Coordinates of N, CA and C in Angstrom, one line a residue:
M52 N 104.6 199.1 70.4 CA 106.0 199.0 71.0 C 105.9 198.1 72.3
G53 N 104.9 198.4 73.1 CA 104.7 197.6 74.3 C 104.4 196.2 74.1
E54 N 103.6 196.0 73.0 CA 103.3 194.5 72.7 C 104.4 193.8 72.1
R55 N 105.2 194.5 71.3 CA 106.4 193.8 70.7 C 107.4 193.5 71.8
C56 N 107.5 194.4 72.7 CA 108.4 194.1 73.9 C 108.0 192.9 74.7
E57 N 106.7 192.9 74.9 CA 106.1 191.8 75.7 C 106.3 190.4 75.0
Q58 N 106.2 190.4 73.7 CA 106.4 189.2 72.9 C 107.8 188.7 72.9
K59 N 108.7 189.7 72.9 CA 110.2 189.4 73.0 C 110.5 188.8 74.3
N60 N 110.0 189.5 75.4 CA 110.2 188.9 76.7 C 109.6 187.6 76.9
K61 N 108.5 187.3 76.3 CA 107.9 186.0 76.4 C 108.8 184.9 75.9
Y62 N 109.3 185.0 74.7 CA 110.1 183.9 74.1 C 111.4 183.7 74.9
Y63 N 112.0 184.9 75.4 CA 113.2 184.8 76.2 C 112.9 184.2 77.5
D64 N 111.8 184.5 78.1 CA 111.4 183.8 79.4 C 111.3 182.3 79.2
I65 N 110.7 182.0 78.0 CA 110.6 180.5 77.7 C 111.9 179.8 77.5
Y66 N 112.8 180.6 76.8 CA 114.2 180.1 76.7 C 114.8 179.9 78.0
L67 N 114.7 180.8 78.9 CA 115.3 180.7 80.2 C 114.8 179.5 81.0
E68 N 113.5 179.3 81.0 CA 112.8 178.2 81.7 C 113.3 176.8 81.1
L69 N 113.4 176.7 79.8 CA 113.9 175.5 79.2 C 115.4 175.3 79.5
E70 N 116.1 176.4 79.5 CA 117.6 176.3 79.9 C 117.7 175.7 81.2
T71 N 116.9 176.3 82.2 CA 117.0 175.8 83.6 C 116.7 174.4 83.7
K72 N 115.7 173.9 82.9 CA 115.3 172.5 83.0 C 116.4 171.6 82.4
I73 N 117.1 172.1 81.4 CA 118.2 171.3 80.9 C 119.4 171.2 81.9
L74 N 119.7 172.4 82.5 CA 120.8 172.5 83.4 C 120.5 171.7 84.7
D75 N 119.3 171.6 85.2 CA 119.0 170.8 86.4 C 118.7 169.4 86.1
G76 N 118.8 169.0 84.9 CA 118.6 167.6 84.5 C 117.1 167.2 84.3
S77 N 116.2 168.1 84.4 CA 114.8 167.7 84.0 C 114.7 167.2 82.6
Y78 N 115.5 167.8 81.7 CA 115.7 167.3 80.3 C 117.1 166.8 80.2
R79 N 117.3 165.6 80.0 CA 118.6 165.0 80.1 C 119.3 165.0 78.7
A80 N 120.6 164.9 78.7 CA 121.3 164.9 77.4 C 120.9 163.7 76.6
G81 N 120.6 163.8 75.3 CA 120.2 162.8 74.4 C 118.7 162.7 74.4
E82 N 117.9 163.3 75.3 CA 116.5 163.3 75.2 C 115.9 164.4 74.3
L83 N 114.7 164.1 73.7 CA 114.1 165.1 72.9 C 113.2 166.0 73.7
L84 N 113.3 167.3 73.4 CA 112.3 168.2 74.0 C 110.9 167.9 73.5
P85 N 109.9 168.4 74.2 CA 108.6 168.2 73.8 C 108.5 169.0 72.3
S86 N 107.5 168.6 71.5 CA 107.4 169.1 70.2 C 107.0 170.6 70.3
E87 N 107.2 171.4 69.2 CA 106.8 172.8 69.2 C 105.3 172.9 69.6
H88 N 104.5 172.0 69.0 CA 103.0 172.0 69.3 C 102.8 171.8 70.8
E89 N 103.5 170.8 71.4 CA 103.3 170.5 72.9 C 103.8 171.8 73.7
L90 N 104.9 172.3 73.3 CA 105.4 173.5 74.0 C 104.5 174.7 73.9
S91 N 104.0 174.9 72.7 CA 103.0 176.0 72.5 C 101.8 175.9 73.4
K92 N 101.4 174.7 73.6 CA 100.1 174.5 74.4 C 100.6 174.6 75.9
Q93 N 101.8 174.2 76.2 CA 102.2 174.2 77.6 C 102.4 175.7 78.1
F94 N 103.0 176.5 77.2 CA 103.3 177.9 77.5 C 102.2 178.9 77.1
E95 N 101.2 178.4 76.4 CA 100.1 179.1 75.9 C 100.6 180.3 75.0
V96 N 101.4 180.0 74.1 CA 101.9 180.9 73.1 C 101.8 180.3 71.7
S97 N 102.2 181.1 70.7 CA 102.2 180.7 69.4 C 103.4 179.8 69.1
R98 N 103.4 179.0 68.0 CA 104.6 178.1 67.7 C 105.7 179.0 67.2
E99 N 105.4 180.1 66.6 CA 106.5 181.1 66.2 C 107.3 181.5 67.5
T100 N 106.6 181.8 68.6 CA 107.3 182.2 69.8 C 108.1 181.1 70.3
I101 N 107.7 179.9 70.2 CA 108.4 178.7 70.7 C 109.6 178.5 69.8
R102 N 109.4 178.7 68.5 CA 110.6 178.6 67.6 C 111.8 179.5 67.9
K103 N 111.3 180.8 68.3 CA 112.4 181.8 68.7 C 113.1 181.4 69.9
A104 N 112.4 180.8 70.9 CA 113.0 180.2 72.1 C 113.9 179.1 71.8
L105 N 113.6 178.2 70.9 CA 114.3 177.1 70.5 C 115.7 177.5 69.8
V106 N 115.5 178.5 68.9 CA 116.7 179.1 68.3 C 117.7 179.6 69.2
L107 N 117.3 180.3 70.3 CA 118.2 180.7 71.4 C 118.9 179.5 72.0
L108 N 118.2 178.4 72.3 CA 118.8 177.2 72.8 C 119.8 176.6 71.9
L109 N 119.4 176.6 70.6 CA 120.4 176.1 69.6 C 121.7 176.9 69.5
E110 N 121.5 178.3 69.5 CA 122.6 179.2 69.4 C 123.6 179.0 70.6
N111 N 123.0 178.8 71.7 CA 123.8 178.7 72.9 C 124.3 177.3 73.3
G112 N 124.0 176.4 72.4 CA 124.7 175.1 72.5 C 124.0 174.1 73.4
F113 N 122.6 174.3 73.7 CA 121.8 173.4 74.6 C 121.1 172.4 73.8
I114 N 120.8 172.6 72.5 CA 120.0 171.6 71.8 C 120.6 171.5 70.4
Q115 N 120.2 170.4 69.7 CA 120.6 170.2 68.3 C 119.3 169.7 67.5
K116 N 119.1 170.3 66.5 CA 117.9 170.0 65.6 C 118.2 168.8 64.9
L117 N 117.3 167.8 64.9 CA 117.4 166.6 64.2 C 116.2 166.5 63.2
Q118 N 116.5 166.4 61.9 CA 115.5 166.4 61.0 C 114.5 165.2 61.2
G119 N 113.3 165.5 61.3 CA 112.3 164.4 61.4 C 112.1 163.9 62.8
K120 N 112.9 164.5 63.7 CA 112.8 164.0 65.2 C 112.4 165.1 66.1
G121 N 113.1 166.2 65.9 CA 112.8 167.4 66.8 C 114.1 168.0 67.4
S122 N 114.0 168.4 68.6 CA 115.2 169.1 69.3 C 115.7 168.2 70.3
V123 N 117.0 167.8 70.3 CA 117.6 166.8 71.2 C 118.6 167.6 72.1
V124 N 118.5 167.3 73.4 CA 119.5 168.0 74.3 C 120.9 167.5 74.2
I125 N 121.8 168.5 74.1 CA 123.2 168.2 73.9 C 123.9 167.9 75.2
D126 N 124.7 166.9 75.2 CA 125.6 166.7 76.4 C 126.7 167.8 76.4
R127 N 126.5 168.7 77.4 CA 127.4 169.9 77.6 C 128.7 169.5 78.5
E128 N 128.8 168.3 78.9 CA 130.0 168.0 79.7 C 131.2 168.2 78.9
R129 N 132.2 168.8 79.4 CA 133.5 169.0 78.7 C 134.6 168.3 79.5
Y130 N 135.4 167.5 78.7 CA 136.5 166.9 79.3 C 137.7 167.8 79.2
A131 N 138.6 167.7 80.3 CA 139.7 168.6 80.4 C 141.0 167.9 79.8
F132 N 141.6 168.7 78.8 CA 142.8 168.3 78.2 C 143.9 169.1 78.6
P133 N 144.9 168.6 79.3 CA 146.0 169.4 79.7 C 146.8 169.9 78.5
V134 N 147.2 171.2 78.5 CA 147.9 171.8 77.4 C 149.5 171.6 77.7
S135 N 149.9 171.7 78.9 CA 151.3 171.7 79.2 C 151.9 170.2 79.3
G136 N 151.0 169.3 79.7 CA 151.5 167.9 79.8 C 151.5 167.1 78.5
L137 N 152.1 165.9 78.5 CA 152.2 165.0 77.4 C 151.5 163.7 77.9
T138 N 150.1 163.6 77.6 CA 149.3 162.6 78.2 C 148.7 161.8 77.0
S139 N 148.7 160.5 77.1 CA 148.0 159.7 76.1 C 146.5 159.8 76.3
F140 N 145.7 159.5 75.2 CA 144.3 159.5 75.2 C 143.8 158.5 76.3
K141 N 144.5 157.3 76.3 CA 144.0 156.2 77.2 C 144.2 156.7 78.7
E142 N 145.3 157.4 79.0 CA 145.5 157.9 80.3 C 144.5 158.9 80.6
L143 N 144.1 159.8 79.8 CA 142.9 160.7 80.0 C 141.7 160.0 80.2
H144 N 141.4 159.0 79.4 CA 140.3 158.2 79.4 C 140.1 157.6 80.8
K145 N 141.1 157.0 81.4 CA 141.1 156.4 82.7 C 140.9 157.4 83.8
A146 N 141.7 158.6 83.7 CA 141.7 159.6 84.8 C 140.3 160.3 84.9
Q147 N 139.6 160.4 83.7 CA 138.4 161.2 83.8 C 137.1 160.3 83.6
N148 N 137.2 159.1 83.6 CA 136.1 158.1 83.4 C 135.4 158.4 82.2
M149 N 136.1 158.6 81.1 CA 135.4 158.8 79.9 C 134.8 157.5 79.3
N150 N 133.7 157.5 78.8 CA 133.1 156.3 78.0 C 133.6 156.5 76.6
A151 N 134.8 156.0 76.3 CA 135.5 156.2 75.1 C 135.8 155.0 74.3
V152 N 135.8 155.1 73.0 CA 136.1 154.0 72.1 C 137.0 154.6 71.0
T153 N 138.0 153.9 70.6 CA 139.0 154.3 69.5 C 138.8 153.4 68.3
K154 N 138.7 153.9 67.1 CA 138.6 153.3 65.8 C 139.7 153.7 64.9
V155 N 140.6 152.7 64.4 CA 141.6 153.0 63.5 C 141.1 153.1 62.1
I156 N 141.3 154.1 61.4 CA 140.8 154.3 60.0 C 142.0 154.3 59.0
K157 N 143.2 154.5 59.5 CA 144.4 154.4 58.6 C 145.6 154.0 59.3
N158 N 146.4 153.1 58.7 CA 147.6 152.7 59.3 C 148.6 152.2 58.2
E159 N 149.3 153.2 57.7 CA 150.1 153.0 56.5 C 151.5 153.7 56.5
Y160 N 152.5 153.1 55.9 CA 153.8 153.7 55.8 C 153.8 154.4 54.5
E161 N 154.0 155.7 54.5 CA 153.9 156.5 53.3 C 154.7 157.7 53.4
T162 N 154.8 158.4 52.2 CA 155.5 159.7 52.2 C 154.7 160.8 52.9
L163 N 155.5 161.6 53.7 CA 154.8 162.6 54.4 C 154.1 163.7 53.6
P164 N 152.9 164.0 54.0 CA 152.2 165.1 53.2 C 153.1 166.4 53.4
E165 N 153.0 167.2 52.4 CA 153.8 168.4 52.3 C 153.7 169.4 53.5
D166 N 152.4 169.5 54.0 CA 152.2 170.4 55.1 C 152.9 169.8 56.4
V167 N 152.9 168.6 56.6 CA 153.5 167.9 57.6 C 155.0 168.0 57.6
R168 N 155.5 167.7 56.4 CA 157.0 167.7 56.1 C 157.5 169.1 56.4
H169 N 156.8 170.1 56.1 CA 157.3 171.5 56.3 C 157.3 171.8 57.8
Y170 N 156.2 171.3 58.5 CA 156.0 171.6 59.9 C 157.3 171.0 60.7
V171 N 157.6 169.8 60.3 CA 158.7 169.1 61.1 C 160.1 169.3 60.5
S172 N 160.2 170.0 59.3 CA 161.4 170.4 58.7 C 162.3 169.1 58.3
L173 N 161.5 168.2 57.6 CA 162.3 167.0 57.1 C 162.4 167.1 55.6
K174 N 163.3 166.4 55.0 CA 163.6 166.5 53.6 C 162.5 165.9 52.8
K175 N 162.5 166.4 51.5 CA 161.4 166.0 50.6 C 161.5 164.5 50.4
G176 N 160.4 163.8 50.4 CA 160.3 162.3 50.2 C 160.4 161.5 51.5
A177 N 160.6 162.2 52.6 CA 160.6 161.6 53.9 C 159.4 160.8 54.1
K178 N 159.5 159.6 54.7 CA 158.4 158.7 54.9 C 158.1 158.5 56.5
A179 N 157.0 158.0 56.8 CA 156.6 157.8 58.2 C 155.4 156.9 58.3
W180 N 155.1 156.3 59.4 CA 153.9 155.6 59.6 C 152.8 156.7 59.9
H181 N 151.8 156.6 59.1 CA 150.7 157.5 59.1 C 149.5 156.8 59.7
I182 N 149.1 157.2 60.9 CA 148.0 156.5 61.6 C 146.9 157.5 61.9
E183 N 145.7 157.2 61.6 CA 144.5 158.1 61.9 C 143.6 157.3 62.7
R184 N 143.1 157.8 63.7 CA 142.1 157.3 64.6 C 140.9 158.2 65.0
I185 N 139.7 157.7 65.0 CA 138.6 158.4 65.5 C 138.3 158.1 67.0
R186 N 138.1 159.1 67.8 CA 137.8 158.9 69.2 C 136.3 159.1 69.3
Y187 N 135.6 158.2 69.9 CA 134.2 158.2 70.2 C 133.9 158.4 71.7
L188 N 133.2 159.4 72.1 CA 132.8 159.6 73.5 C 131.2 159.5 73.5
E189 N 130.8 158.6 74.4 CA 129.3 158.5 74.5 C 128.7 158.2 73.1
G190 N 129.4 157.4 72.3 CA 128.9 157.0 71.0 C 129.0 158.1 69.9
E191 N 129.6 159.3 70.2 CA 129.7 160.3 69.2 C 131.1 160.5 68.8
A192 N 131.4 160.6 67.5 CA 132.8 160.8 67.0 C 133.2 162.2 67.2
V193 N 134.1 162.6 68.2 CA 134.3 163.9 68.5 C 135.8 164.3 68.3
I194 N 136.8 163.3 68.1 CA 138.2 163.6 67.9 C 138.6 162.9 66.7
L195 N 139.4 163.5 65.8 CA 140.1 162.9 64.8 C 141.6 163.1 65.0
D196 N 142.4 162.0 65.4 CA 143.8 162.0 65.7 C 144.6 161.6 64.4
K197 N 145.5 162.4 63.9 CA 146.4 162.0 62.8 C 147.9 162.0 63.4
D198 N 148.4 160.8 63.5 CA 149.8 160.6 64.0 C 150.8 160.2 62.8
F199 N 152.0 160.8 62.9 CA 153.0 160.5 62.0 C 154.2 160.0 62.8
L200 N 154.6 158.8 62.8 CA 155.7 158.3 63.6 C 156.9 158.3 62.7
L201 N 157.9 159.2 63.1 CA 159.0 159.6 62.2 C 160.2 158.7 62.3
D202 N 160.3 157.9 63.3 CA 161.5 157.0 63.4 C 161.4 155.9 62.4
T203 N 162.5 155.8 61.6 CA 162.4 154.8 60.5 C 162.6 153.4 61.0
D204 N 162.9 153.2 62.2 CA 163.1 151.9 62.8 C 161.8 151.2 63.2
I205 N 160.7 152.0 63.3 CA 159.5 151.5 63.8 C 158.9 150.6 62.7
Q206 N 158.5 149.4 63.1 CA 157.7 148.5 62.2 C 156.2 148.6 62.3
A207 N 155.5 147.9 61.5 CA 154.1 147.9 61.5 C 153.5 147.7 62.9
I208 N 152.5 148.4 63.3 CA 151.9 148.2 64.6 C 150.4 147.8 64.3
D209 N 150.0 146.7 65.1 CA 148.7 146.1 64.8 C 147.6 147.1 65.3
N210 N 146.5 147.1 64.6 CA 145.4 148.0 64.9 C 144.9 147.8 66.3
S211 N 144.9 146.6 66.8 CA 144.5 146.3 68.1 C 145.3 147.1 69.2
I212 N 146.6 147.3 68.9 CA 147.4 148.1 69.8 C 147.1 149.5 69.7
L213 N 146.9 150.0 68.5 CA 146.5 151.4 68.3 C 145.2 151.8 68.9
E214 N 144.3 150.8 69.0 CA 143.0 151.1 69.5 C 143.0 151.0 71.1
D215 N 144.1 150.5 71.6 CA 144.3 150.4 73.0 C 145.2 151.7 73.5
S216 N 146.5 151.6 73.3 CA 147.3 152.7 73.7 C 148.7 152.6 72.9
L217 N 148.9 153.5 72.0 CA 150.1 153.6 71.2 C 151.2 153.9 72.1
Y218 N 151.1 154.8 73.1 CA 152.3 155.2 74.0 C 152.6 154.0 74.9
S219 N 151.7 153.3 75.4 CA 152.0 152.2 76.3 C 152.9 151.2 75.6
Y220 N 152.6 150.9 74.3 CA 153.3 150.0 73.5 C 154.7 150.5 73.1
L221 N 154.8 151.8 72.7 CA 156.1 152.3 72.5 C 157.0 152.4 73.6
E222 N 156.5 152.8 74.7 CA 157.3 152.9 75.9 C 157.5 151.5 76.6
G223 N 156.4 150.8 76.8 CA 156.5 149.5 77.5 C 157.1 148.4 76.7
Q224 N 156.8 148.3 75.4 CA 157.3 147.1 74.6 C 158.6 147.4 73.8
L225 N 158.6 148.6 73.2 CA 159.7 149.0 72.4 C 160.8 149.8 73.0
G226 N 160.5 150.3 74.3 CA 161.5 151.0 75.0 C 161.8 152.5 74.6
Y227 N 160.9 153.1 74.0 CA 161.1 154.5 73.6 C 160.9 155.3 74.9
E228 N 161.7 156.4 75.0 CA 161.6 157.3 76.1 C 161.0 158.7 75.6
I229 N 159.7 158.7 75.6 CA 159.0 159.9 75.1 C 159.1 161.0 76.2
S230 N 159.5 162.2 75.8 CA 159.9 163.2 76.9 C 159.1 164.4 76.9
Y231 N 159.0 165.1 75.7 CA 158.3 166.4 75.7 C 157.7 166.7 74.3
A232 N 157.0 167.7 74.3 CA 156.4 168.1 73.0 C 156.2 169.7 73.0
Q233 N 156.3 170.1 71.7 CA 155.9 171.6 71.4 C 154.5 171.5 70.8
K234 N 153.6 172.3 71.4 CA 152.2 172.3 70.9 C 151.8 173.6 70.3
E235 N 150.9 173.5 69.4 CA 150.2 174.7 68.8 C 148.7 174.4 68.8
I236 N 147.9 175.4 69.4 CA 146.5 175.2 69.4 C 145.8 176.3 68.6
T237 N 145.0 175.9 67.7 CA 144.3 176.9 66.8 C 142.9 176.5 66.7
V238 N 142.0 177.5 66.4 CA 140.6 177.2 66.1 C 140.4 177.5 64.5
E239 N 140.0 176.4 63.8 CA 140.0 176.6 62.4 C 138.7 176.2 61.8
L240 N 138.4 176.5 60.5 CA 137.1 176.1 59.9 C 137.1 174.7 59.7
V241 N 136.0 174.1 59.8 CA 135.7 172.7 59.6 C 136.0 172.3 58.1
T242 N 136.7 171.2 57.9 CA 137.0 170.8 56.6 C 135.9 169.8 56.1
D243 N 135.9 169.4 54.9 CA 135.0 168.4 54.3 C 135.4 167.0 55.0
E244 N 136.6 166.8 55.2 CA 137.0 165.5 55.9 C 136.5 165.5 57.3
D245 N 136.6 166.6 58.1 CA 136.1 166.7 59.4 C 134.6 166.4 59.4
R246 N 133.9 167.0 58.5 CA 132.5 166.8 58.4 C 132.1 165.3 58.1
A247 N 132.9 164.6 57.3 CA 132.6 163.3 56.9 C 132.9 162.3 58.1
L248 N 133.9 162.6 58.9 CA 134.3 161.6 59.9 C 133.8 161.9 61.3
L249 N 133.5 163.2 61.6 CA 133.1 163.5 63.0 C 131.7 163.9 63.0
D250 N 131.0 163.7 64.2 CA 129.7 164.1 64.4 C 129.7 165.6 64.8
L251 N 129.7 166.5 63.8 CA 129.8 167.9 64.0 C 128.5 168.7 64.0
Y252 N 127.5 168.1 63.5 CA 126.2 168.8 63.4 C 126.3 170.0 62.6
H253 N 126.0 171.2 63.2 CA 126.1 172.4 62.4 C 127.4 173.2 62.8
D254 N 128.3 172.6 63.5 CA 129.5 173.4 63.8 C 130.3 173.8 62.6
T255 N 130.8 174.9 62.7 CA 131.6 175.6 61.5 C 133.1 175.6 61.9
H256 N 133.5 175.4 63.1 CA 134.8 175.5 63.5 C 135.2 174.3 64.4
I257 N 136.5 174.1 64.5 CA 137.0 172.9 65.2 C 138.3 173.3 65.9
V258 N 138.7 172.7 67.0 CA 139.9 173.0 67.7 C 141.0 172.0 67.2
V259 N 142.1 172.6 66.8 CA 143.2 171.7 66.2 C 144.4 171.9 67.1
V260 N 145.0 170.8 67.6 CA 146.1 170.7 68.4 C 147.3 170.1 67.6
R261 N 148.3 170.8 67.2 CA 149.4 170.2 66.5 C 150.6 170.1 67.5
S262 N 151.2 168.9 67.5 CA 152.3 168.6 68.4 C 153.5 168.0 67.7
A263 N 154.6 168.5 68.0 CA 155.9 167.9 67.7 C 156.4 167.2 68.9
V264 N 156.6 165.9 68.9 CA 156.9 165.1 70.1 C 158.4 164.6 69.9
F265 N 159.1 164.8 71.1 CA 160.5 164.5 71.1 C 160.8 163.4 72.1
L266 N 161.9 162.7 71.9 CA 162.4 161.7 72.8 C 163.3 162.4 73.8
K267 N 163.7 161.5 74.8 CA 164.6 162.1 76.0 C 165.9 162.6 75.4
D268 N 166.3 162.0 74.2 CA 167.7 162.5 73.7 C 167.4 163.6 72.7
T269 N 166.3 164.2 72.7 CA 165.8 165.4 71.9 C 165.6 165.0 70.5
C270 N 165.5 163.9 70.0 CA 165.2 163.6 68.6 C 163.7 163.7 68.4
L271 N 163.4 164.4 67.3 CA 162.0 164.4 66.9 C 161.5 163.1 66.6
F272 N 160.4 162.7 67.1 CA 160.0 161.3 67.1 C 158.6 161.2 66.4
Q273 N 157.7 162.3 66.6 CA 156.3 162.2 66.1 C 155.7 163.5 65.9
Y274 N 154.9 163.5 64.9 CA 154.0 164.7 64.7 C 152.5 164.2 64.8
T275 N 151.8 165.0 65.5 CA 150.4 164.7 65.8 C 149.5 165.9 65.4
E276 N 148.4 165.6 64.8 CA 147.4 166.7 64.6 C 146.1 166.1 65.1
S277 N 145.5 166.7 66.2 CA 144.4 166.3 66.8 C 143.3 167.3 66.7
R278 N 142.2 166.9 66.1 CA 141.1 167.7 65.7 C 139.9 167.4 66.6
H279 N 139.5 168.5 67.4 CA 138.5 168.3 68.5 C 137.2 169.0 68.2
R280 N 136.1 168.3 68.5 CA 134.8 169.1 68.4 C 134.8 170.1 69.6
L281 N 134.3 171.3 69.3 CA 134.4 172.4 70.1 C 133.7 172.2 71.5
D282 N 132.5 171.6 71.5 CA 131.7 171.7 72.7 C 132.0 170.6 73.7
R283 N 132.9 169.7 73.4 CA 133.1 168.6 74.3 C 134.4 168.7 75.2
F284 N 135.2 169.8 75.0 CA 136.5 169.8 75.6 C 136.9 171.2 76.1
R285 N 137.6 171.2 77.1 CA 138.3 172.5 77.5 C 139.8 172.2 77.7
F286 N 140.6 173.1 77.4 CA 142.0 172.9 77.4 C 142.5 173.6 78.6
I287 N 143.3 173.0 79.5 CA 143.7 173.6 80.7 C 145.2 173.7 80.8
D288 N 145.7 174.7 81.5 CA 147.1 174.8 81.8 C 147.4 175.4 83.2
F289 N 148.5 175.2 83.7 CA 148.9 175.8 85.0 C 150.0 176.8 84.7
A290 N 149.9 178.0 85.2 CA 150.8 179.1 85.0 C 151.3 179.6 86.3
R291 N 152.6 179.9 86.4 CA 153.2 180.5 87.6 C 154.0 181.7 87.2
R292 N 153.7 182.8 87.9 CA 154.5 184.0 87.6 C 155.9 183.9 88.0
R293 N 156.8 184.3 87.1 CA 158.3 184.1 87.5 C 158.7 185.2 88.5

């Protein structure tokens, strides 16, 4: 009993020491931890004890196992996404000094998918510009944005504009007055598409933000589905008691 307790405390102590070194920057994001063999020599314990400590680090979001390489330290910095505001990704990028890149993977005029059509209550066969973009932060694909521009007057928009700022173009060049949005935030199971397009590692869930965006004249203008990797973002709001 006493020996088993001591062994348990040992791997937990190792976990705490490694956690501290990650948090204080001794092991930086993107760096590999020493190998199991090196750690077992350093702490004078078996590799099995080291593995248990590494499992705790993995489960608590400090490391990611890479086959053939070892344990890499995860960047735990989270960017703040306002819930109540209507802010473009480029505006957030500039405000929070994100090292961000956008890649357009779809830009087509097509019939709305049934789930989107039902969400925005449009008639069967309604069409829209369907735009999909992947957002990369620090070289990792962490957001999949799906936009449906519902105004039939909108013409094709060049990918270079979509990779810069869609809202700047719509407001600055086309004169749209984008006013407010109704948002729904859920945590959902990762789909095969999420897995194929985003760097999710072993994540099983993803944050999904669905927004119906309206113009100043209250016309429904856009539907957006934004799929976020869990560990890189926090969603913030300001609340006042009435």
